[in-house]
XYZ file of C-alpha atoms in Angstrom:
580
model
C -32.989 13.325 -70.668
C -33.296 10.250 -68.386
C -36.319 8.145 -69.402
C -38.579 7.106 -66.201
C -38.944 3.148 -66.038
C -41.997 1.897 -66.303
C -43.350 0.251 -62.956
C -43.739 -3.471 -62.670
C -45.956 -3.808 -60.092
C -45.441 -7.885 -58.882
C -43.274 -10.577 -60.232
C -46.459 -11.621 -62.044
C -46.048 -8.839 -64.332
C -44.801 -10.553 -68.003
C -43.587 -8.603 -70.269
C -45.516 -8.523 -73.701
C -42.567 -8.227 -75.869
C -39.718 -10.322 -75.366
C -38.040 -9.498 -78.700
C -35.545 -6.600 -76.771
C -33.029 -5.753 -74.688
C -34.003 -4.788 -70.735
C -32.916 -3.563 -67.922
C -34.825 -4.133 -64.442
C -33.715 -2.275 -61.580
C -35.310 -3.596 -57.934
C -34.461 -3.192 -54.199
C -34.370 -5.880 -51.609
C -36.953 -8.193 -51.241
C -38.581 -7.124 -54.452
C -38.969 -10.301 -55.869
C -36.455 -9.777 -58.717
C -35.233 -13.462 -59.054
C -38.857 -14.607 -59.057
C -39.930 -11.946 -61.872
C -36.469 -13.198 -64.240
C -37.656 -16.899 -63.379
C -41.386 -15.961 -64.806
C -40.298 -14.246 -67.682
C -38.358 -17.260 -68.754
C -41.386 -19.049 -68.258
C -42.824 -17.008 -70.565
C -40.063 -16.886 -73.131
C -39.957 -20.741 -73.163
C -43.870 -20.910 -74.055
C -43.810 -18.154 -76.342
C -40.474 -17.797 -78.119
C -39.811 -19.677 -81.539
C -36.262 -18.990 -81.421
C -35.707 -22.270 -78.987
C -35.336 -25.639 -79.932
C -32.831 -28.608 -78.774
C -29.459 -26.455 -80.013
C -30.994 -23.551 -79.021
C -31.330 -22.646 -75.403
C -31.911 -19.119 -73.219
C -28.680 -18.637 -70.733
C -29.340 -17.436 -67.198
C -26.160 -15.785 -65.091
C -25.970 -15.080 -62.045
C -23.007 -14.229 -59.554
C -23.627 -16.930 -56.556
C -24.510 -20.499 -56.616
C -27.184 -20.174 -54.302
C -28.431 -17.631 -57.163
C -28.156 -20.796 -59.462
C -30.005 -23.083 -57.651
C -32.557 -20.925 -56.337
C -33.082 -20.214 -60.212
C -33.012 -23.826 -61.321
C -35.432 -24.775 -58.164
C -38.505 -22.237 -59.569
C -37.919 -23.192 -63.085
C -39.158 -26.704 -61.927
C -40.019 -28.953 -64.810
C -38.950 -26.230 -67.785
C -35.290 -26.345 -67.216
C -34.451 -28.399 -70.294
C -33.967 -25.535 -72.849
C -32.184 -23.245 -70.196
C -28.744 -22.952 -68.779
C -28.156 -21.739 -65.209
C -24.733 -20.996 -64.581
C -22.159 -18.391 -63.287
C -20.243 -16.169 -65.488
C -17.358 -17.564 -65.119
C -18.774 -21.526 -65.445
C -20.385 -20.294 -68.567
C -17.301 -18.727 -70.360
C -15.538 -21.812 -69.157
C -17.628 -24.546 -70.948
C -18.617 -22.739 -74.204
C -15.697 -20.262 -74.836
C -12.315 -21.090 -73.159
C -12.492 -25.347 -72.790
C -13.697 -25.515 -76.482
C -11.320 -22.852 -78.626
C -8.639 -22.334 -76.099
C -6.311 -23.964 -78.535
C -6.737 -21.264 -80.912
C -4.117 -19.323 -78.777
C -2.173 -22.052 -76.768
C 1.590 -20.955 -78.608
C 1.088 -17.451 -77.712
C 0.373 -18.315 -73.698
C 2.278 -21.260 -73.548
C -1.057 -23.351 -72.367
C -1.770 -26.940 -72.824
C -5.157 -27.665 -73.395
C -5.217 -30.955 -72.593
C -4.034 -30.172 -69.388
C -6.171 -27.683 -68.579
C -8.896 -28.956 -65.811
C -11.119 -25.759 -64.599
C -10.164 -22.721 -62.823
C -9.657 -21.898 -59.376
C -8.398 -19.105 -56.910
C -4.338 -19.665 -56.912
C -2.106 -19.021 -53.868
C 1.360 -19.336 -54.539
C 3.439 -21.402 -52.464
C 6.883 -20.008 -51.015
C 8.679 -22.285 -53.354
C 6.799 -20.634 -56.088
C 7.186 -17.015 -55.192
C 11.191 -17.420 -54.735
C 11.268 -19.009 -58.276
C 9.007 -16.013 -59.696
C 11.081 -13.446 -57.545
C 14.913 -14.881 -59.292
C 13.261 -14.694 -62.737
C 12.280 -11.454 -62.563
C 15.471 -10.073 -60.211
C 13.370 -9.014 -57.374
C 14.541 -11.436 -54.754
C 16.619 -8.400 -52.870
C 13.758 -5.923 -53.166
C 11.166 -7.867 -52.352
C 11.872 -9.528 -48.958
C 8.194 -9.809 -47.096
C 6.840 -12.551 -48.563
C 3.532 -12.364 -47.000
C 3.362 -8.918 -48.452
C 4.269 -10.584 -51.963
C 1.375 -13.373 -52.090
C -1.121 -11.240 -50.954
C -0.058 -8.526 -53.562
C 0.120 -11.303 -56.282
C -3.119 -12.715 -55.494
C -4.429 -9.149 -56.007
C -3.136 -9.259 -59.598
C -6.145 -8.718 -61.739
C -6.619 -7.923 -65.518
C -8.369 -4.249 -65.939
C -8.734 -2.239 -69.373
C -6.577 0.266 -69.947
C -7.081 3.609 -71.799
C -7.038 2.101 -74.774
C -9.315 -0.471 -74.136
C -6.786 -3.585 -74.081
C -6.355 -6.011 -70.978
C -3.959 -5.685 -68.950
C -2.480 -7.248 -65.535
C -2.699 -4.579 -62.512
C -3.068 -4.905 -58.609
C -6.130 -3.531 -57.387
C -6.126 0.016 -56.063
C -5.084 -0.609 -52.664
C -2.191 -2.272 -53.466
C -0.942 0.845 -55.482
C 1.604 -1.604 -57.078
C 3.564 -2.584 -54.519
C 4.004 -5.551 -51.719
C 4.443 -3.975 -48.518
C 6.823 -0.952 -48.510
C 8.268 -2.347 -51.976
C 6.895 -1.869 -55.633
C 7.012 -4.405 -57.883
C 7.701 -4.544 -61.442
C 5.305 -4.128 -63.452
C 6.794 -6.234 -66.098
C 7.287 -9.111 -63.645
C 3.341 -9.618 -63.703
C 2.884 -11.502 -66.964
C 5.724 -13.591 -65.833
C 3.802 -14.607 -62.765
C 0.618 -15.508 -65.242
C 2.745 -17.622 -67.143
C 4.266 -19.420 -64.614
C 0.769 -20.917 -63.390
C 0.183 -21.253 -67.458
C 2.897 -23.685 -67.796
C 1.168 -25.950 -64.840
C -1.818 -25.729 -66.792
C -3.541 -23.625 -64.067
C -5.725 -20.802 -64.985
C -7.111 -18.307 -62.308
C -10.943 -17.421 -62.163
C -9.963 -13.745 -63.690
C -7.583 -15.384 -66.592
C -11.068 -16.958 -68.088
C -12.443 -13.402 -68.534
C -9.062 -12.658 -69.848
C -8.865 -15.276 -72.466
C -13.077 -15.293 -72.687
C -12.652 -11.677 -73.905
C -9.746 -12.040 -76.333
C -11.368 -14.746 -77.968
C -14.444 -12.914 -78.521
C -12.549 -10.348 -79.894
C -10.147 -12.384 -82.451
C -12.417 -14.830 -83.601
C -15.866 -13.489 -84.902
C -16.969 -17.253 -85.600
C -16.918 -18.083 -82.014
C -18.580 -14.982 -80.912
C -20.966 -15.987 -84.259
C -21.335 -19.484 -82.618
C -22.312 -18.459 -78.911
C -25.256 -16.068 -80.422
C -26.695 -19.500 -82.185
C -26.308 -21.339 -78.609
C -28.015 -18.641 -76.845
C -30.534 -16.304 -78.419
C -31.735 -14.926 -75.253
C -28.764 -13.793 -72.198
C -30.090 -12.956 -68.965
C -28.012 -11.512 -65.947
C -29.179 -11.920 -62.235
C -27.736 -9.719 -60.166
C -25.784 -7.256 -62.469
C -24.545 -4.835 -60.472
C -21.901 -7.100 -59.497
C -20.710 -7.152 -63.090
C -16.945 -5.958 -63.873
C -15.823 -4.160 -67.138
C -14.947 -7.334 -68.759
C -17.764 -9.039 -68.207
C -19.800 -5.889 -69.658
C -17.876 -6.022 -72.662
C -18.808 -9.322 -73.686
C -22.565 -9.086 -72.706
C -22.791 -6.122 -75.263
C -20.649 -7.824 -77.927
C -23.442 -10.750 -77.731
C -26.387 -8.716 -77.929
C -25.220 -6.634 -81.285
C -26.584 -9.230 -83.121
C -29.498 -12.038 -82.811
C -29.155 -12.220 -78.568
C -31.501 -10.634 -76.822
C -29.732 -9.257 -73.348
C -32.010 -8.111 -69.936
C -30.464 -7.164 -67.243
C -31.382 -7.513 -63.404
C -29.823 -5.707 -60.366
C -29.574 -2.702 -57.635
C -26.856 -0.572 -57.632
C -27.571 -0.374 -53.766
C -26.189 -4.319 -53.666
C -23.107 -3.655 -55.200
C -20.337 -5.443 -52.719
C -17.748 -6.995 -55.074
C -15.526 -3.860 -55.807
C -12.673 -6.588 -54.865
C -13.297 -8.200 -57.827
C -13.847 -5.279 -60.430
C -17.478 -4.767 -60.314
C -18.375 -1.076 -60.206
C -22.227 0.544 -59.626
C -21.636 2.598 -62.639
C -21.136 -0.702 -65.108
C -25.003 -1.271 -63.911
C -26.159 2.522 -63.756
C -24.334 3.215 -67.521
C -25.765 0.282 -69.078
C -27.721 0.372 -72.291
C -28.247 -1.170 -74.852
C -29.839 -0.021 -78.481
C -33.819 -0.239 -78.060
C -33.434 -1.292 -74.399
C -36.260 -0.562 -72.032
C -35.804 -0.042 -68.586
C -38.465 -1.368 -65.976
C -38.505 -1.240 -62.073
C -40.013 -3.628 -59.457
C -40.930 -1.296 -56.157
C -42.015 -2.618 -52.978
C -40.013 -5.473 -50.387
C -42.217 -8.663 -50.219
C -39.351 -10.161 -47.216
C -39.084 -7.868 -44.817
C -41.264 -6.262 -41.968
C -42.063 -2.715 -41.466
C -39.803 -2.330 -38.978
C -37.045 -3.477 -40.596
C -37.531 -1.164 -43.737
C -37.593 1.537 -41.787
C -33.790 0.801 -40.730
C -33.575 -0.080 -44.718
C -34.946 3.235 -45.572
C -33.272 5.240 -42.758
C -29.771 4.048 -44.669
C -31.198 4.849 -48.497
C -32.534 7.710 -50.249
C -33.009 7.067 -53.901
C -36.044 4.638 -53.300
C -38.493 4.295 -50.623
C -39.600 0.476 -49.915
C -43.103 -0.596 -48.120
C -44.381 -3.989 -47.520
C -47.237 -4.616 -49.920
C -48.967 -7.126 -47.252
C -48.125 -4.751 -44.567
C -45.934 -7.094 -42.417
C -45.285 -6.091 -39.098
C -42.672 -7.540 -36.134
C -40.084 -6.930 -33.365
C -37.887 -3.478 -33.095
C -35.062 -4.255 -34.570
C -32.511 -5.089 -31.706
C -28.333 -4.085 -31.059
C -26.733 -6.291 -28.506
C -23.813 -5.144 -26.872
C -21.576 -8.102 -26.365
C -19.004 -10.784 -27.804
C -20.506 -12.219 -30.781
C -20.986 -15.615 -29.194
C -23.183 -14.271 -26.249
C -24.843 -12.123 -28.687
C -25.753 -15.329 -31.182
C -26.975 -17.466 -27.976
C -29.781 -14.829 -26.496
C -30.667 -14.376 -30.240
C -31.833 -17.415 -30.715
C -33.381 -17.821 -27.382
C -35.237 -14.394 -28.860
C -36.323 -16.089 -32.294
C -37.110 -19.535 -30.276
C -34.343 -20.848 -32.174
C -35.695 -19.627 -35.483
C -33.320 -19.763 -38.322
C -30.849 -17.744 -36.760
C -27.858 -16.470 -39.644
C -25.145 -14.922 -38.568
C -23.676 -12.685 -41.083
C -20.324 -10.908 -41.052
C -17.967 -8.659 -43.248
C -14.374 -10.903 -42.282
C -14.359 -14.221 -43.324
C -12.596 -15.402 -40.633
C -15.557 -13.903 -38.088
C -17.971 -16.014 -39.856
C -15.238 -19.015 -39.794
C -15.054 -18.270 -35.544
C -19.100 -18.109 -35.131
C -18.931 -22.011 -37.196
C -16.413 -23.599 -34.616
C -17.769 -21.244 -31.529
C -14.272 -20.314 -30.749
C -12.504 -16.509 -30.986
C -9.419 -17.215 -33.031
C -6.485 -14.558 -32.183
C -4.641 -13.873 -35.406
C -4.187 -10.982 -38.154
C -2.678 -12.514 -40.486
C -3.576 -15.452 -42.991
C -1.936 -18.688 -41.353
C -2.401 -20.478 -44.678
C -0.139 -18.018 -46.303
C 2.115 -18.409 -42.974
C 2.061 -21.647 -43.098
C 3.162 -22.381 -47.260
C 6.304 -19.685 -46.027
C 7.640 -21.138 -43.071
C 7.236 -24.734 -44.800
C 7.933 -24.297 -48.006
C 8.533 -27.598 -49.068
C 5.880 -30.274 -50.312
C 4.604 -30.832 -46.899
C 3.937 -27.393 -46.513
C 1.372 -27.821 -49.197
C 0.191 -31.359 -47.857
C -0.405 -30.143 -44.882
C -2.533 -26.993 -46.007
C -4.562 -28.994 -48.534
C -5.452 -31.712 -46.237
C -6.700 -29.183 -43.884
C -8.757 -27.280 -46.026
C -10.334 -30.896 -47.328
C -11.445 -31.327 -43.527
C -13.069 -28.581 -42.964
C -14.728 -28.406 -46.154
C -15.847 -31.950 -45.341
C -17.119 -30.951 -42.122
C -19.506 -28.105 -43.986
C -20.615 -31.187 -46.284
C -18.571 -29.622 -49.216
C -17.399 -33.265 -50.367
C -17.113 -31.950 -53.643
C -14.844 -29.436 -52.775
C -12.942 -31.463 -50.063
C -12.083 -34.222 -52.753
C -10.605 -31.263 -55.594
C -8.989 -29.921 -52.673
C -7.192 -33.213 -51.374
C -6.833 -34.244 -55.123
C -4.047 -31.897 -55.862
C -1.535 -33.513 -53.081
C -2.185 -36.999 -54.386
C 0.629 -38.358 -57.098
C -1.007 -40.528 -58.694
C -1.407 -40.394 -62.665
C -4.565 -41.970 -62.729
C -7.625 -40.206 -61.551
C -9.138 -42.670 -60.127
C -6.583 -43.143 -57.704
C -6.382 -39.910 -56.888
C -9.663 -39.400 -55.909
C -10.307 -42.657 -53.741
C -7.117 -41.558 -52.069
C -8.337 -38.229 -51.384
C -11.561 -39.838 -50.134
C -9.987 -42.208 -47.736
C -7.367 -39.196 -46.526
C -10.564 -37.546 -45.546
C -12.396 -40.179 -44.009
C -9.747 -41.234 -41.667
C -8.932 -37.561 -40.812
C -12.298 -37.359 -39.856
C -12.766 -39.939 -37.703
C -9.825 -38.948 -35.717
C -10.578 -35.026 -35.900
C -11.002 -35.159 -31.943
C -7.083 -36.445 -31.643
C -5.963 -33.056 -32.953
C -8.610 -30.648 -32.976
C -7.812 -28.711 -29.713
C -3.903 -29.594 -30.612
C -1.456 -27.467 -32.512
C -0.074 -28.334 -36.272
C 2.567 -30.588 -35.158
C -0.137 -32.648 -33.595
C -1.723 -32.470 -36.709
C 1.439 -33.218 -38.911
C 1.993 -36.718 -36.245
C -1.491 -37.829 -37.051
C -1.560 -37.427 -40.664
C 1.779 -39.137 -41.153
C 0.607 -42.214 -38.512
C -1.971 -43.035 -41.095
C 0.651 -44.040 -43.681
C -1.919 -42.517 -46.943
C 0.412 -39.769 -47.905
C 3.946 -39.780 -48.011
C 5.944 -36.647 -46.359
C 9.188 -35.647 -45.116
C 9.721 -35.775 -41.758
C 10.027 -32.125 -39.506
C 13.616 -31.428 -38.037
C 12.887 -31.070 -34.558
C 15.998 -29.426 -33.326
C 15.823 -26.201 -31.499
C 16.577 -24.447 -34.065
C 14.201 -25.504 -36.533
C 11.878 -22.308 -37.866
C 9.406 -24.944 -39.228
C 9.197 -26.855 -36.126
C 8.506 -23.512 -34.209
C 5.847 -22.240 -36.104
C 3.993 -25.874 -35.924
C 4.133 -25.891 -32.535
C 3.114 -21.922 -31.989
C 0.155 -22.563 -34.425
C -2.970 -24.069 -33.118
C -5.032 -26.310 -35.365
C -8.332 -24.565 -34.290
C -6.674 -20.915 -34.857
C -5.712 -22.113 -38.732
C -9.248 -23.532 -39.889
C -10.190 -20.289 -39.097
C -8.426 -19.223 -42.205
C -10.172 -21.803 -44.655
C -12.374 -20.130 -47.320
C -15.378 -21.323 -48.547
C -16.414 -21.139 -52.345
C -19.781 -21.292 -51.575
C -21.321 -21.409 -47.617
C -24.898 -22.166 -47.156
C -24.550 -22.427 -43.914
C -26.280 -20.143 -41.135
C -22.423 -18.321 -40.443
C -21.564 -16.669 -43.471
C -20.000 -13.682 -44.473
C -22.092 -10.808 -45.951
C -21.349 -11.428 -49.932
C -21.809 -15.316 -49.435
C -25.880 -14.099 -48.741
C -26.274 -12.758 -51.676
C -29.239 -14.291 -53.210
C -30.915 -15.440 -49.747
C -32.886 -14.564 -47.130
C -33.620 -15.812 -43.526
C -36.183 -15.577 -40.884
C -33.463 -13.952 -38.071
C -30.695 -12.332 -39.295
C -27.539 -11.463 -36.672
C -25.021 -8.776 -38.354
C -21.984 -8.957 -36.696
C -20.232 -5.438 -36.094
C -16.432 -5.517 -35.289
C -13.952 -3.358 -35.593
C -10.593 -3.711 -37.821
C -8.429 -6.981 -36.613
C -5.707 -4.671 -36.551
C -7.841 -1.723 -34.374
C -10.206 -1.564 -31.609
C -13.833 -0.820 -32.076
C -14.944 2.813 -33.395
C -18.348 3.133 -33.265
C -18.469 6.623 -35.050
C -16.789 4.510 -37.917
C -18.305 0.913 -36.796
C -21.553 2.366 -37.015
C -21.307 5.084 -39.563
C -23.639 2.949 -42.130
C -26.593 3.289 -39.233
C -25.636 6.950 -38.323
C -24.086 8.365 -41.219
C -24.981 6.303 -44.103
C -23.253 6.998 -47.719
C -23.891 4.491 -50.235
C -21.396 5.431 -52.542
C -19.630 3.655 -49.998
C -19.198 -0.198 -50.636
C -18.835 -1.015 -46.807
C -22.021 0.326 -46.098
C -23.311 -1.358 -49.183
C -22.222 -4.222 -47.330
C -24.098 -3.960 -44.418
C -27.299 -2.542 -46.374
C -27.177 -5.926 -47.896
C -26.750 -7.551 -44.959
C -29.595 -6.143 -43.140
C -31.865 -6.598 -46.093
C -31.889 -10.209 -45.849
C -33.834 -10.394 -42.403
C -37.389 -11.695 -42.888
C -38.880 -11.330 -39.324
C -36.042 -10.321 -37.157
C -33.183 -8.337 -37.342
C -30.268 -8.163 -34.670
C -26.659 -6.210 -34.712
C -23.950 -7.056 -32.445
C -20.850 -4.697 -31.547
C -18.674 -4.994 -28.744
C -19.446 -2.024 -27.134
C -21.523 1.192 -27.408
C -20.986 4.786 -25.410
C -24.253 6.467 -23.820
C -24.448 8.759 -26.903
C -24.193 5.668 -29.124
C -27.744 4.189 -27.616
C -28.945 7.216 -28.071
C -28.096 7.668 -31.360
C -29.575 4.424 -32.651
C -32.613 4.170 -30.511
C -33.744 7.290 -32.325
C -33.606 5.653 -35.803
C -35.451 2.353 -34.536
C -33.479 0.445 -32.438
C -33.787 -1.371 -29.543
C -30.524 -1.519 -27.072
C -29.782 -4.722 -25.033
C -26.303 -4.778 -23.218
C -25.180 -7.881 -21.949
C -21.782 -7.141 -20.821
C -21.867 -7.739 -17.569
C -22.946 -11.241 -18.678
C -20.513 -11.830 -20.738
């Protein structure tokens, strides 16, 4: 029998007993993050399981998660740690006793600086490919790095990691499969270059766990109380180790909506948050949507049935508005709507959000970084692809992740050197982004060797060259569109870089498939037809939850019946083709 949780009724609500395990389930807007920042608040004052070595950890699964955390704990931050999941594992379980298995992976430790998202070079996939005698079968390698950067480790049936591709890969790379046996040999190839892969610190997280009770033993000390922002988003793995820290001395809550469930990419499933529990857990829900208007959680409601959300303060605003139009035209008469008002754009493609940044429609279907590290596979391939993604994260105000970026092309053994080298690379690229910006990737190449900072082999222009050919077919505008951004705070982001935000205006933008034209019956089926079991329209639930005041959706187009159909669930229609 399924116990009813009991009600909190505001974020002001403390808990009396903060001695066990919860879970806290809450919609948009419900003030969920405030309510886990009060009851640490009110674990710090009351708990005397805290001192210096002893601190409460707080996880969630974006950084603007972190820092919104970290800004409302204000003064009381000492005695907690805000971090992701994969930052935490990092600093107290892999960095620390990673030695403890070094022989049997073949890892330096030394060596080992972080974690990242790897894309293998051409170079790299050829050398994998001859090891494991697929070079004749597997011939596509754009197919082949976008398989292999789908490689993921998943329990099997007897509960023991293993390397797979996700679903929709259904092992293979293209038309091809791939041996199964080949995929530890591409883990260990990174390995031996001391590079581990944001899933590979679950992987060795978990197994140390597992192996060595005295570590596990040590992280309960660190952190008597574990609390998870956001859990829905959590993937088996992670699961695991949350329960194997609360079975002794942790106390573990929980905090999430199975509703906002949008990483299925990475191995998070709804029923990891809906299955979850704990011995003596109690299970609490926060009801009501403190961000939104009326108007929008009608459109909110309209798209979910398990819960029913009403402004407490009884906000009221604007219809909620479709524009039918290019996204660009759409985002301008927005903001002359909202006077200019904190206007986000938000979007399911990366490279959509990317376009709405630079204000220009790139034309592509296919990942130009990956295009690029083929066609040049040499070292200048990867100069060339670094220093690019250091400009544009520069130009987002991502120093930090500029400088790691442009780091890994610079030779020197010191890192000192490397990283006022990397600086000045930037810098200068910068100041002469306008002499290549509307240019293609040879103009790009010319500049970046004129400046004399990094060395590189020169491009054979003959006729006949393949490389030279693809630098001059490849516009440096249409390849930033490609750059992906760890973390985007900026008002053009895709739908699961919001996570954890809100804004006064929010613009959804609706396109179709890059590879198909615009189905509204599909396009739209989250408005008309909604299904939450299905993560896309999870995705745009989420999307339009973060509107405040206004909400806006733009799609290219919309048939008679279309207007129709969404005027009579709350819509307003504006169609600016014409102007367009």
């Amino acid at each position: 029998m399924q116990i009813k949780p009991i009600i909190i009724s505001s974020s002001d609500d403390m808990l009396d007993d903060i001695e066990h395990h919860f879970k806290v389930v809450a919609g948009p807007g419900a003030g969920k993050t405030r309510w886990l920042s009060n009851h640490i608040r009110n674990v710090l004052s009351n708990s005397a399981r805290l001192n210096k070595c002893r601190n409460i950890a707080c996880i969630t699964y974006t950084n603007v998660g972190v820092e919104t955390i970290i800004s409302r704990q204000g003064d009381s931050i000492d005695n907690v740690e805000v971090s992701t999941i994969h930052s935490f594992l990092y600093k107290h379980v892999v960095k620390p006793y990673i030695f403890l298995i070094k022989d049997e992976f073949g890892l330096d430790p030394g060596k080992i600086d972080g974690h990242d998202e790897l894309v293998p070079s051409g170079g790299f996939v050829y050398q994998w490919k001859k090891k494991t005698n697929q070079t004749k079968t597997l011939t596509d390698d754009t197919e082949v790095i976008k398989a292999l950067c789908a490689l993921c480790w998943q329990f099997n049936g007897n509960e023991e990691l293993e390397l797979k591709l996700r679903d929709v890969w259904r092992g293979k790379a293209g038309k091809y499969n791939i041996k199964k046996n080949s995929y530890m040999t591409y883990k260990e190839m990174w390995w031996e270059k001391s590079r581990l892969h944001h899933d590979d610190v679950l992987f060795f997280s978990h197994t140390l766990l597992k192996r060595y009770p005295d570590v596990l033993r040590v992280l309960r000390g660190k952190f008597p109380y574990f609390y998870v922002d956001e859990f829905q988003d959590t993937n088996p793995i992670q699961t695991k180790i949350i329960e194997m820290l609360s079975e002794k001395e942790t106390i573990v809550g929980v905090i999430g909506d199975k509703a906002q469930s949008i990483y299925g990419f990475q191995g998070a499933e709804v029923r990891q948050f809906e299955e979850f529990d704990l011995p003596g857990m109690k299970n609490y829900q926060i009801k009501n949507n403190h961000r939104s208007t009326e108007e929008i959680l009608t459109v909110l409601n309209n798209i979910r049935v398990d819960i029913t959300q009403k402004s407490p303060d009884g906000k009221r605003g604007e219809q909620p508005l479709i524009l039918i139009c290019p996204p660009l035209t759409a985002y301008k008469k927005v903001r002359e709507i909202a006077c200019n008002d904190n206007v986000c754009t938000l979007s399911y493609a990366n490279i959509t959000s990317n376009e709405m940044k630079s204000e220009y429609a790139g034309i592509g279907k296919d990942d130009l970084f990956i295009k690029l590290i083929i066609a040049d596979s040499t070292d200048r391939g990867k100069i060339i692809s670094a220093t690019i993604k250091g400009i544009e994260y520069a130009r987002q105000n991502k120093f930090k992740d500029a400088i790691k970026e442009v780091k890994k092309i610079c030779k020197f053994k010191d890192e000192f050197e490397k990283q006022k080298t990397a600086i000045k690379i930037i810098h200068v690229m910068l100041n002469k982004y306008k002499s290549y910006m509307n240019g293609n990737l040879y103009d790009f190449y010319d500049v970046l060797k004129e400046t004399g900072l990094i060395t590189m082999t020169r491009i054979n222009t003959s006729r006949a060259s393949k490389v030279k050919s693809f630098y001059d077919d490849t516009a440096y505008k249409e390849i930033a569109l490609w750059v992906r951004y760890n973390d985007d705070d900026s008002l053009h982001r895709t739908v699961h870089k919001s996570k954890g935000d809100e804004f006064e205006s929010v613009l959804l933008i609706v396109k179709g498939n890059r590879k198909l034209s615009f189905k509204e019956e599909s396009a739209l089926s989250f408005l008309l037809n909604p299904d939450l079991n299905n993560e896309d329209h999870r995705v745009y639930y989420v999307a339009l939850s973060r509107a405040k005041k206004n909400l806006f959706i733009n799609v290219p187009e919309l048939s008679a019946q279309g207007i129709e159909k969404v005027e009579s669930i709350g819509f307003d229609v504006l169609d600016l083709r014409e102007e367009s």
